Short mmCIF file of C-alpha atoms in Angstrom, two decimals:
data_model
loop_
_atom_site.label_atom_id
_atom_site.label_comp_id
_atom_site.label_asym_id
_atom_site.label_seq_id
_atom_site.Cartn_x
_atom_site.Cartn_y
_atom_site.Cartn_z
CA UNK A 1167 -0.08 -0.01 -0.02
CA UNK A 1168 2.83 2.35 0.72
CA UNK A 1169 3.99 2.14 -2.65
CA UNK A 1170 0.65 2.52 -4.32
CA UNK A 1171 0.07 5.72 -2.23
CA UNK A 1172 3.26 7.16 -2.92
CA UNK A 1173 2.70 6.70 -6.58
CA UNK A 1174 -0.43 8.38 -6.41
CA UNK A 1175 0.99 11.13 -4.44
CA UNK A 1176 3.86 11.43 -7.02
CA UNK A 1177 1.45 11.34 -9.84
CA UNK A 1178 -1.18 13.86 -9.01
CA UNK A 1179 1.86 16.02 -8.06
CA UNK A 1180 2.97 15.89 -11.60
CA UNK A 1181 -0.35 16.27 -13.21
CA UNK A 1182 -1.33 19.56 -10.89
CA UNK A 1183 2.31 20.69 -11.27
CA UNK A 1184 2.09 20.64 -15.22
CA UNK A 1185 -1.47 21.13 -15.84
CA UNK A 1186 -2.07 24.26 -13.67
CA UNK A 1187 1.53 25.42 -13.99
CA UNK A 1188 0.96 25.52 -17.74
CA UNK A 1189 -1.70 28.04 -17.16
CA UNK A 1190 0.06 30.05 -14.07
CA UNK A 1191 3.42 30.09 -15.84
CA UNK A 1192 3.20 29.60 -19.32
CA UNK A 1193 -0.36 30.55 -20.74
CA UNK A 1194 0.24 34.31 -21.13
CA UNK A 1195 3.99 34.76 -21.57
CA UNK A 1196 4.47 37.85 -24.16
CA UNK A 1197 4.89 36.69 -27.57
CA UNK A 1198 5.22 32.81 -26.91
CA UNK A 1199 2.14 31.97 -24.42
CA UNK A 1200 0.85 28.61 -25.02
CA UNK A 1201 -2.65 29.78 -24.57
CA UNK A 1202 -5.88 27.58 -24.43
CA UNK A 1203 -4.72 24.51 -26.86
CA UNK A 1204 -1.07 24.63 -24.77
CA UNK A 1205 -2.68 24.53 -21.36
CA UNK A 1206 -5.30 21.65 -22.53
CA UNK A 1207 -2.37 19.54 -24.18
CA UNK A 1208 -0.13 20.13 -21.18
CA UNK A 1209 -2.35 18.57 -18.64
CA UNK A 1210 -3.57 15.62 -21.27
CA UNK A 1211 0.04 14.94 -22.08
CA UNK A 1212 1.08 15.03 -18.30
CA UNK A 1213 -2.01 12.61 -17.32
CA UNK A 1214 -0.84 10.14 -20.35
CA UNK A 1215 2.80 10.33 -19.16
CA UNK A 1216 1.98 9.23 -15.65
CA UNK A 1217 -0.42 6.79 -16.45
CA UNK A 1218 2.33 5.01 -18.23
CA UNK A 1219 4.70 5.54 -15.36
CA UNK A 1220 2.49 4.41 -12.40
CA UNK A 1221 -0.37 2.66 -13.83
CA UNK A 1222 1.12 -0.54 -13.11
CA UNK A 1223 1.85 0.40 -9.41
CA UNK A 1224 -1.40 2.09 -8.41
CA UNK A 1225 -3.56 2.02 -11.25
CA UNK A 1226 -2.86 5.79 -12.07
CA UNK A 1227 -6.02 7.20 -10.81
CA UNK A 1228 -4.48 10.61 -9.72
CA UNK A 1229 -8.06 11.78 -9.11
CA UNK A 1230 -10.63 11.09 -6.24
CA UNK A 1231 -13.37 10.94 -8.61
CA UNK A 1232 -11.58 8.21 -10.52
CA UNK A 1233 -11.01 6.33 -7.64
CA UNK A 1234 -14.63 6.43 -6.53
CA UNK A 1235 -15.83 5.75 -9.99
CA UNK A 1236 -13.64 2.67 -10.51
CA UNK A 1237 -14.98 1.25 -7.08
CA UNK A 1238 -18.57 1.80 -8.04
CA UNK A 1239 -17.65 0.12 -11.55
CA UNK A 1240 -16.20 -2.82 -9.33
CA UNK A 1241 -12.82 -2.22 -10.49
CA UNK A 1242 -11.01 -0.91 -7.43
CA UNK A 1243 -11.32 -2.08 -3.80
CA UNK A 1244 -13.70 0.32 -1.86
CA UNK A 1245 -11.71 0.12 1.41
CA UNK A 1246 -8.70 1.90 -0.69
CA UNK A 1247 -10.83 5.08 -1.46
CA UNK A 1248 -9.90 7.12 1.43
CA UNK A 1249 -6.18 6.35 1.32
CA UNK A 1250 -5.93 7.07 -2.34
CA UNK A 1251 -7.93 10.31 -1.84
CA UNK A 1252 -5.48 11.44 0.94
CA UNK A 1253 -2.65 10.70 -0.93
CA UNK A 1254 -3.78 12.61 -4.39
CA UNK A 1255 -5.02 15.61 -2.20
CA UNK A 1256 -1.59 15.69 -0.40
CA UNK A 1257 0.04 15.43 -4.11
CA UNK A 1258 -2.06 18.28 -5.29
CA UNK A 1259 -1.41 20.53 -2.44
CA UNK A 1260 2.26 20.00 -2.68
CA UNK A 1261 2.46 20.68 -6.40
CA UNK A 1262 0.42 23.90 -5.74
CA UNK A 1263 2.83 25.18 -2.80
CA UNK A 1264 5.92 24.42 -5.10
CA UNK A 1265 4.07 26.24 -8.03
CA UNK A 1266 3.47 29.23 -5.88
CA UNK A 1267 6.75 29.16 -5.15
CA UNK A 1268 8.22 29.15 -8.30
CA UNK A 1269 5.64 31.87 -9.52
CA UNK A 1270 6.21 34.12 -6.74
CA UNK A 1271 9.97 34.55 -7.97
CA UNK A 1272 8.73 36.89 -10.61
CA UNK A 1273 8.65 40.23 -9.14
CA UNK A 1274 4.97 41.14 -10.79
CA UNK A 1275 3.53 37.82 -9.89
CA UNK A 1276 -0.17 38.30 -8.39
CA UNK A 1277 -1.68 34.93 -7.73
CA UNK A 1278 -5.19 36.05 -8.44
CA UNK A 1279 -7.24 32.89 -9.33
CA UNK A 1280 -3.91 30.74 -9.24
CA UNK A 1281 -5.73 28.37 -11.72
CA UNK A 1282 -8.59 27.66 -9.35
CA UNK A 1283 -11.83 26.55 -10.21
CA UNK A 1284 -14.85 28.56 -10.08
CA UNK A 1285 -18.67 29.38 -10.98
CA UNK A 1286 -20.50 32.82 -11.34
CA UNK A 1287 -17.79 35.77 -10.61
CA UNK A 1288 -14.97 33.10 -10.47
CA UNK A 1289 -15.60 31.25 -13.93
CA UNK A 1290 -13.46 32.28 -16.83
CA UNK A 1291 -16.59 33.10 -19.04
CA UNK A 1292 -19.09 34.35 -16.43
CA UNK A 1293 -21.17 30.92 -16.29
CA UNK A 1294 -23.58 30.26 -13.65
CA UNK A 1295 -23.67 27.64 -10.72
CA UNK A 1296 -25.82 25.29 -12.58
CA UNK A 1297 -24.03 25.55 -15.79
CA UNK A 1298 -20.66 24.56 -13.90
CA UNK A 1299 -22.17 21.81 -12.24
CA UNK A 1300 -23.97 20.31 -15.54
CA UNK A 1301 -20.62 20.65 -17.18
CA UNK A 1302 -18.61 19.03 -14.35
CA UNK A 1303 -21.13 16.05 -14.07
CA UNK A 1304 -21.50 15.29 -17.49
CA UNK A 1305 -17.90 15.56 -18.71
CA UNK A 1306 -16.53 13.44 -15.78
CA UNK A 1307 -19.30 10.74 -16.31
CA UNK A 1308 -18.13 10.57 -19.76
CA UNK A 1309 -14.57 10.55 -18.93
CA UNK A 1310 -14.88 7.88 -16.62
CA UNK A 1311 -16.72 5.65 -19.34
CA UNK A 1312 -13.79 6.46 -21.40
CA UNK A 1313 -11.34 5.13 -18.78
CA UNK A 1314 -13.41 2.06 -18.14
CA UNK A 1315 -13.90 1.31 -22.04
CA UNK A 1316 -10.40 2.00 -22.94
CA UNK A 1317 -9.02 -0.13 -20.14
CA UNK A 1318 -11.40 -2.92 -20.57
CA UNK A 1319 -9.95 -6.56 -21.63
CA UNK A 1320 -11.70 -6.11 -25.14
CA UNK A 1321 -9.83 -2.91 -25.68
CA UNK A 1322 -6.37 -2.46 -27.13
CA UNK A 1323 -5.23 -1.29 -23.48
CA UNK A 1324 -1.51 -0.73 -24.48
CA UNK A 1325 -2.86 2.36 -25.84
CA UNK A 1326 -5.27 3.34 -23.04
CA UNK A 1327 -3.02 5.91 -21.51
CA UNK A 1328 -3.06 7.84 -24.94
CA UNK A 1329 -6.92 7.70 -25.27
CA UNK A 1330 -7.48 8.92 -21.65
CA UNK A 1331 -4.81 11.59 -21.86
CA UNK A 1332 -6.28 12.98 -25.11
CA UNK A 1333 -9.92 12.78 -24.01
CA UNK A 1334 -8.65 14.86 -21.07
CA UNK A 1335 -7.24 17.51 -23.62
CA UNK A 1336 -10.60 17.72 -25.27
CA UNK A 1337 -12.57 18.07 -22.21
CA UNK A 1338 -10.27 20.87 -21.06
CA UNK A 1339 -10.42 22.63 -24.40
CA UNK A 1340 -14.33 22.36 -24.16
CA UNK A 1341 -14.88 23.48 -20.43
CA UNK A 1342 -12.22 25.96 -19.54
CA UNK A 1343 -14.32 28.83 -20.41
CA UNK A 1344 -17.27 27.26 -17.91
CA UNK A 1345 -15.21 26.47 -14.83
CA UNK A 1346 -11.62 26.36 -15.67
CA UNK A 1347 -12.29 22.80 -15.74
CA UNK A 1348 -11.89 20.56 -12.53
CA UNK A 1349 -13.21 17.13 -13.10
CA UNK A 1350 -10.76 16.41 -10.11
CA UNK A 1351 -11.42 17.37 -6.51
CA UNK A 1352 -7.70 17.16 -5.75
CA UNK A 1353 -6.78 19.29 -8.50
CA UNK A 1354 -9.25 22.05 -7.33
CA UNK A 1355 -8.29 21.79 -3.76
CA UNK A 1356 -4.81 22.25 -4.15
CA UNK A 1357 -4.93 25.33 -6.03
CA UNK A 1358 -7.62 26.73 -4.23
CA UNK A 1359 -5.47 27.14 -1.26
CA UNK A 1360 -3.39 29.65 -2.78
CA UNK A 1361 -5.67 31.66 -4.77
CA UNK A 1362 -6.63 35.39 -3.76
CA UNK A 1363 -10.16 34.83 -4.60
CA UNK A 1364 -13.15 33.13 -3.03
CA UNK A 1365 -12.12 29.82 -4.60
CA UNK A 1366 -12.52 27.76 -1.44
CA UNK A 1367 -15.89 28.88 -0.75
CA UNK A 1368 -16.91 27.24 -4.07
CA UNK A 1369 -14.98 24.09 -3.53
CA UNK A 1370 -17.73 22.01 -2.65
CA UNK A 1371 -19.05 21.92 -6.24
CA UNK A 1372 -15.55 20.65 -7.49
CA UNK A 1373 -16.08 17.77 -5.27
CA UNK A 1374 -19.87 17.18 -5.45
CA UNK A 1375 -20.02 17.22 -9.43
CA UNK A 1376 -16.96 15.01 -10.45
CA UNK A 1377 -17.86 12.51 -7.59
CA UNK A 1378 -21.55 12.28 -9.09
CA UNK A 1379 -20.27 12.31 -12.56
CA UNK A 1380 -17.98 9.49 -11.73
CA UNK A 1381 -20.70 7.25 -10.24
CA UNK A 1382 -23.09 8.06 -13.06
CA UNK A 1383 -20.21 7.05 -15.77
CA UNK A 1384 -19.62 3.94 -13.76
CA UNK A 1385 -23.23 2.80 -13.45
CA UNK A 1386 -23.64 3.54 -17.12
CA UNK A 1387 -20.69 1.48 -18.14
CA UNK A 1388 -21.84 -1.79 -16.28
CA UNK A 1389 -25.12 -1.36 -18.31
CA UNK A 1390 -23.52 -0.79 -21.71
CA UNK A 1391 -20.31 -1.93 -21.61
CA UNK A 1392 -19.87 -4.79 -19.42
CA UNK A 1393 -20.48 -8.41 -20.42
CA UNK A 1394 -24.07 -9.37 -19.50
#
């Protein structure tokens, strides 16, 4: 279990540092900023790489909602959910702390939203709570469905990390304007601690919606995708 939890800590650290770091450090650099597409690719490629690296150790969840969804689908022991979540949140928070330390090395640095998630005034596009909730639930349900389908024994599982990573890229491209894209309660929690906004007060949505979406995705997969 120590190896599994360590792998989840390291994997989540990498995912949040690269995914959120691309937005905080590189998205708007004058002349060479990577923009929305770059941020989306950074997160997807980071996820892909780490699934290859730690998938054989811990399963490569790096997301509390994924752990819950896999447990509902019968692919992950329920007794491991809480330890996994604690390791994931710790990894995300550590990554956010290191990212803050690096970003603050620039004299003009202002944390602002610090890549945090939000709705209403904290939504990049000004989307409502309802819009954010629906987007996070639906996209997480589909993401979990893709994870289960691409790792099923009928699928060519050697490319599952590629499918999952690029699926996250597409999701982020669609949903950054809505909530700045969570789908990952650990990701939302880690950066919210360092934001200068009211991100912590809205954090409940980014735990509830991805968890609910993951459960829905797991149930739909069991009906549609599993053998009878």
